[in-house]
Amino acid sequence: MDNVRLEVKIRSVPKDLRNLILLACPEPSLASVVATEYLIDSLKMNEIGAIRIRGIEPAVTVIDGVAKLPYRLFYSQETGLIVVRQHIPIPIPIYREFIDKVISWAEENGVSRAVCLSTMSSLGPSESDNVYFVTDELTVNSLTSLGFTPLKETIVVGVEAEFIDAVLSRGTMSGVLLLAESKLLTSINNLVKSGKLSSYRDVTYILNQTIGKFGPDVSAAIKLIKAVSKLINVDIKTDKLEEHASKYSFLVEKSIEEWARGIAAEEGKGTTPLVL
């Protein structure tokens, strides 16, 4: 990754106390990616810039004939929401630099909150509607008052950990990781724990047979969208989400491959990933 460089071209936005920057932590269910894409479309957000990653194989997603470069930023002045589009997972070795670039821009534009969306397997015998959070001490009460549930005890690793560390280590804004329970990830987690899967290739195969067959986890995406609605105090209808999610099914395989590689890497370090 020595030859990789990031080129940042993002317009400034009006400084507003409401401004919140939102990212997806791409994971196998694609719920976070679908949620952010749905927000961009339903709120009719305007594109304000992009981060180009030079030195890796270029990739462009195409939907209904329209080319969509994977790492772009969108803004809604009406709601104060800024969304980072991440169609394609960013390689772990450069993810921290990517996050640092985004947060540096956010600081310069007076953004006070950064939020990352992700999913997790169920903490109980069945999936709940809870949305869990990890944040700094000063933000816990405000999130609890909105109906979110603090994640009690676990170890966060991977891109979620990179996000939290990148934001909180600066101390200039609040960083929030929001997680919705996913039936798909619960099933996968049970298989991994059973010992029936011996390698990340086995994990990849099972994921493609399950998630790849049924597409993104719409129920988890709905929970994440409702969570964002609370954060920005805007009612966002989700009646068209099923149709919207179907457009992104083709991204599942790429997301699965990157996630499985991350699992293999963490196993090599002897680290247990965040309840996925």
C-alpha positions as a Python dict, from the first residue, in 0.01 Angstrom:
ca = {
    (1, 'M'): (0, 0, 0),
    (2, 'D'): (307, 227, -21),
    (3, 'N'): (196, 380, -352),
    (4, 'V'): (-160, 449, -237),
    (5, 'R'): (-263, 811, -193),
    (6, 'L'): (-591, 982, -116),
    (7, 'E'): (-706, 1288, -310),
    (8, 'V'): (-967, 1494, -128),
    (9, 'K'): (-1189, 1744, -310),
    (10, 'I'): (-1485, 1849, -96),
    (11, 'R'): (-1668, 2181, -90),
    (12, 'S'): (-1726, 2354, 242),
    (13, 'V'): (-2072, 2358, 400),
    (14, 'P'): (-2240, 2627, 612),
    (15, 'K'): (-2144, 2595, 978),
    (16, 'D'): (-2452, 2477, 1164),
    (17, 'L'): (-2489, 2327, 1512),
    (18, 'R'): (-2709, 2056, 1358),
    (19, 'N'): (-2442, 1934, 1118),
    (20, 'L'): (-2373, 1563, 1155),
    (21, 'I'): (-2148, 1349, 933),
    (22, 'L'): (-2262, 992, 872),
    (23, 'L'): (-2067, 693, 742),
    (24, 'A'): (-2138, 327, 685),
    (25, 'C'): (-1906, 59, 816),
    (26, 'P'): (-1955, -182, 523),
    (27, 'E'): (-2033, -532, 650),
    (28, 'P'): (-2184, -850, 497),
    (29, 'S'): (-2552, -767, 553),
    (30, 'L'): (-2507, -438, 359),
    (31, 'A'): (-2768, -283, 591),
    (32, 'S'): (-2548, 18, 665),
    (33, 'V'): (-2468, 78, 297),
    (34, 'V'): (-2835, 49, 199),
    (35, 'A'): (-2937, 282, 483),
    (36, 'T'): (-2695, 558, 380),
    (37, 'E'): (-2789, 526, 12),
    (38, 'Y'): (-3157, 548, 99),
    (39, 'L'): (-3095, 862, 304),
    (40, 'I'): (-2908, 1024, 12),
    (41, 'D'): (-3199, 954, -222),
    (42, 'S'): (-3496, 1018, 7),
    (43, 'L'): (-3355, 1346, 143),
    (44, 'K'): (-3251, 1454, -209),
    (45, 'M'): (-2901, 1531, -86),
    (46, 'N'): (-2657, 1730, -299),
    (47, 'E'): (-2313, 1598, -387),
    (48, 'I'): (-2038, 1815, -238),
    (49, 'G'): (-1720, 1622, -316),
    (50, 'A'): (-1524, 1302, -329),
    (51, 'I'): (-1224, 1115, -196),
    (52, 'R'): (-1035, 932, -468),
    (53, 'I'): (-804, 648, -373),
    (54, 'R'): (-512, 630, -615),
    (55, 'G'): (-289, 326, -627),
    (56, 'I'): (-552, 54, -590),
    (57, 'E'): (-755, -114, -861),
    (58, 'P'): (-1019, 138, -974),
    (59, 'A'): (-1383, 38, -933),
    (60, 'V'): (-1707, 209, -1029),
    (61, 'T'): (-2053, 80, -938),
    (62, 'V'): (-2323, 104, -1204),
    (63, 'I'): (-2695, 117, -1126),
    (64, 'D'): (-2949, 149, -1405),
    (65, 'G'): (-2673, 266, -1638),
    (66, 'V'): (-2555, 540, -1401),
    (67, 'A'): (-2192, 530, -1288),
    (68, 'K'): (-2149, 594, -916),
    (69, 'L'): (-1796, 656, -790),
    (70, 'P'): (-1769, 478, -456),
    (71, 'Y'): (-1635, 741, -214),
    (72, 'R'): (-1841, 1060, -234),
    (73, 'L'): (-1996, 1306, 11),
    (74, 'F'): (-2353, 1441, 7),
    (75, 'Y'): (-2515, 1720, 206),
    (76, 'S'): (-2866, 1827, 299),
    (77, 'Q'): (-2875, 2188, 420),
    (78, 'E'): (-3236, 2139, 530),
    (79, 'T'): (-3142, 1869, 783),
    (80, 'G'): (-2772, 1938, 843),
    (81, 'L'): (-2688, 1580, 745),
    (82, 'I'): (-2366, 1495, 560),
    (83, 'V'): (-2338, 1139, 426),
    (84, 'V'): (-2025, 962, 304),
    (85, 'R'): (-2101, 713, 27),
    (86, 'Q'): (-1898, 393, 54),
    (87, 'H'): (-2021, 141, -200),
    (88, 'I'): (-1702, -62, -196),
    (89, 'P'): (-1516, -159, 123),
    (90, 'I'): (-1190, 27, 174),
    (91, 'P'): (-883, -193, 234),
    (92, 'I'): (-808, -206, 608),
    (93, 'P'): (-446, -77, 570),
    (94, 'I'): (-572, 259, 436),
    (95, 'Y'): (-906, 283, 617),
    (96, 'R'): (-757, 486, 903),
    (97, 'E'): (-616, 743, 660),
    (98, 'F'): (-956, 761, 488),
    (99, 'I'): (-1135, 825, 817),
    (100, 'D'): (-875, 1083, 920),
    (101, 'K'): (-929, 1276, 594),
    (102, 'V'): (-1306, 1276, 647),
    (103, 'I'): (-1280, 1386, 1011),
    (104, 'S'): (-1026, 1659, 929),
    (105, 'W'): (-1265, 1805, 672),
    (106, 'A'): (-1553, 1778, 921),
    (107, 'E'): (-1351, 1966, 1186),
    (108, 'E'): (-1272, 2245, 941),
    (109, 'N'): (-1644, 2279, 868),
    (110, 'G'): (-1755, 2292, 1229),
    (111, 'V'): (-1920, 1949, 1239),
    (112, 'S'): (-1969, 1842, 1600),
    (113, 'R'): (-2082, 1479, 1557),
    (114, 'A'): (-1961, 1185, 1350),
    (115, 'V'): (-2175, 870, 1332),
    (116, 'C'): (-2093, 531, 1183),
    (117, 'L'): (-2363, 272, 1108),
    (118, 'S'): (-2304, -102, 1134),
    (119, 'T'): (-2474, -427, 1235),
    (120, 'M'): (-2413, -710, 1477),
    (121, 'S'): (-2551, -1051, 1564),
    (122, 'S'): (-2830, -1076, 1819),
    (123, 'L'): (-2732, -1045, 2184),
    (124, 'G'): (-3031, -1252, 2297),
    (125, 'P'): (-3221, -1562, 2183),
    (126, 'S'): (-3396, -1361, 1912),
    (127, 'E'): (-3344, -1040, 1718),
    (128, 'S'): (-3467, -720, 1884),
    (129, 'D'): (-3547, -372, 1753),
    (130, 'N'): (-3279, -222, 1976),
    (131, 'V'): (-3011, -2, 1825),
    (132, 'Y'): (-2693, -18, 2033),
    (133, 'F'): (-2424, 247, 2065),
    (134, 'V'): (-2060, 301, 2154),
    (135, 'T'): (-1951, 659, 2221),
    (136, 'D'): (-1767, 891, 2462),
    (137, 'E'): (-1875, 947, 2822),
    (138, 'L'): (-2026, 1289, 2755),
    (139, 'T'): (-2261, 1160, 2484),
    (140, 'V'): (-2401, 852, 2660),
    (141, 'N'): (-2694, 1026, 2828),
    (142, 'S'): (-2814, 1204, 2515),
    (143, 'L'): (-2816, 880, 2316),
    (144, 'T'): (-2990, 691, 2595),
    (145, 'S'): (-3258, 961, 2608),
    (146, 'L'): (-3327, 900, 2237),
    (147, 'G'): (-3401, 534, 2309),
    (148, 'F'): (-3068, 379, 2206),
    (149, 'T'): (-2906, 106, 2417),
    (150, 'P'): (-2543, 120, 2534),
    (151, 'L'): (-2339, -181, 2429),
    (152, 'K'): (-2236, -334, 2762),
    (153, 'E'): (-1913, -529, 2732),
    (154, 'T'): (-1727, -635, 2418),
    (155, 'I'): (-1413, -564, 2217),
    (156, 'V'): (-1454, -356, 1902),
    (157, 'V'): (-1202, -424, 1624),
    (158, 'G'): (-1176, -369, 1249),
    (159, 'V'): (-1317, -65, 1069),
    (160, 'E'): (-1557, 13, 1355),
    (161, 'A'): (-1263, 41, 1595),
    (162, 'E'): (-1069, 254, 1347),
    (163, 'F'): (-1364, 494, 1324),
    (164, 'I'): (-1414, 525, 1700),
    (165, 'D'): (-1042, 571, 1766),
    (166, 'A'): (-999, 825, 1483),
    (167, 'V'): (-1279, 1045, 1618),
    (168, 'L'): (-1234, 1013, 1993),
    (169, 'S'): (-855, 1046, 1988),
    (170, 'R'): (-892, 1401, 1857),
    (171, 'G'): (-1134, 1517, 2125),
    (172, 'T'): (-1290, 1780, 1899),
    (173, 'M'): (-1624, 1612, 1827),
    (174, 'S'): (-1842, 1331, 1955),
    (175, 'G'): (-1810, 998, 1777),
    (176, 'V'): (-2095, 749, 1776),
    (177, 'L'): (-2103, 390, 1651),
    (178, 'L'): (-2463, 269, 1604),
    (179, 'L'): (-2533, -103, 1563),
    (180, 'A'): (-2856, -281, 1469),
    (181, 'E'): (-2905, -653, 1523),
    (182, 'S'): (-2912, -855, 1200),
    (183, 'K'): (-3077, -1195, 1157),
    (184, 'L'): (-2829, -1275, 884),
    (185, 'L'): (-2526, -1203, 1099),
    (186, 'T'): (-2681, -1397, 1387),
    (187, 'S'): (-2707, -1707, 1167),
    (188, 'I'): (-2349, -1665, 1046),
    (189, 'N'): (-2219, -1611, 1398),
    (190, 'N'): (-2388, -1931, 1516),
    (191, 'L'): (-2220, -2124, 1234),
    (192, 'V'): (-1879, -1981, 1319),
    (193, 'K'): (-1921, -2059, 1689),
    (194, 'S'): (-2029, -2416, 1609),
    (195, 'G'): (-1684, -2489, 1469),
    (196, 'K'): (-1831, -2614, 1141),
    (197, 'L'): (-1640, -2349, 947),
    (198, 'S'): (-1266, -2404, 941),
    (199, 'S'): (-1142, -2108, 736),
    (200, 'Y'): (-1243, -1769, 600),
    (201, 'R'): (-1306, -1940, 265),
    (202, 'D'): (-1576, -2147, 435),
    (203, 'V'): (-1721, -1828, 581),
    (204, 'T'): (-1719, -1665, 237),
    (205, 'Y'): (-1897, -1962, 83),
    (206, 'I'): (-2170, -1970, 348),
    (207, 'L'): (-2221, -1594, 328),
    (208, 'N'): (-2262, -1606, -47),
    (209, 'Q'): (-2513, -1889, -14),
    (210, 'T'): (-2719, -1699, 246),
    (211, 'I'): (-2683, -1325, 209),
    (212, 'G'): (-2593, -1355, -158),
    (213, 'K'): (-2918, -1542, -219),
    (214, 'F'): (-3151, -1313, -28),
    (215, 'G'): (-2981, -976, -69),
    (216, 'P'): (-2921, -699, 187),
    (217, 'D'): (-3076, -714, 534),
    (218, 'V'): (-3366, -473, 492),
    (219, 'S'): (-3500, -510, 848),
    (220, 'A'): (-3163, -406, 994),
    (221, 'A'): (-3142, -116, 746),
    (222, 'I'): (-3485, 7, 860),
    (223, 'K'): (-3367, 13, 1222),
    (224, 'L'): (-3060, 215, 1124),
    (225, 'I'): (-3267, 465, 923),
    (226, 'K'): (-3507, 512, 1213),
    (227, 'A'): (-3205, 572, 1438),
    (228, 'V'): (-3077, 845, 1207),
    (229, 'S'): (-3428, 996, 1200),
    (230, 'K'): (-3404, 1039, 1576),
    (231, 'L'): (-3058, 1195, 1555),
    (232, 'I'): (-3159, 1460, 1300),
    (233, 'N'): (-3520, 1492, 1422),
    (234, 'V'): (-3667, 1427, 1077),
    (235, 'D'): (-3932, 1167, 995),
    (236, 'I'): (-3796, 946, 714),
    (237, 'K'): (-4042, 706, 551),
    (238, 'T'): (-3905, 357, 476),
    (239, 'D'): (-4191, 221, 263),
    (240, 'K'): (-3973, 210, -51),
    (241, 'L'): (-3667, 58, 114),
    (242, 'E'): (-3725, -299, -8),
    (243, 'E'): (-3721, -187, -372),
    (244, 'H'): (-3423, 37, -303),
    (245, 'A'): (-3223, -242, -137),
    (246, 'S'): (-3265, -477, -433),
    (247, 'K'): (-3052, -242, -643),
    (248, 'Y'): (-2751, -309, -422),
    (249, 'S'): (-2763, -690, -406),
    (250, 'F'): (-2477, -712, -654),
    (251, 'L'): (-2244, -549, -399),
    (252, 'V'): (-2290, -832, -151),
    (253, 'E'): (-2013, -1057, -283),
    (254, 'K'): (-1747, -782, -269),
    (255, 'S'): (-1849, -686, 84),
    (256, 'I'): (-1844, -1050, 195),
    (257, 'E'): (-1493, -1107, 61),
    (258, 'E'): (-1350, -803, 241),
    (259, 'W'): (-1526, -891, 565),
    (260, 'A'): (-1406, -1252, 557),
    (261, 'R'): (-1048, -1139, 500),
    (262, 'G'): (-1082, -915, 805),
    (263, 'I'): (-1205, -1211, 1010),
    (264, 'A'): (-904, -1417, 896),
    (265, 'A'): (-665, -1133, 985),
    (266, 'E'): (-812, -1088, 1333),
    (267, 'E'): (-799, -1464, 1394),
    (268, 'G'): (-429, -1449, 1305),
    (269, 'K'): (-380, -1184, 1576),
    (270, 'G'): (-576, -1390, 1827),
    (271, 'T'): (-844, -1120, 1851),
    (272, 'T'): (-1217, -1183, 1881),
    (273, 'P'): (-1416, -954, 1647),
    (274, 'L'): (-1715, -750, 1759),
    (275, 'V'): (-2008, -993, 1795),
    (276, 'L'): (-2065, -1026, 1419),
}
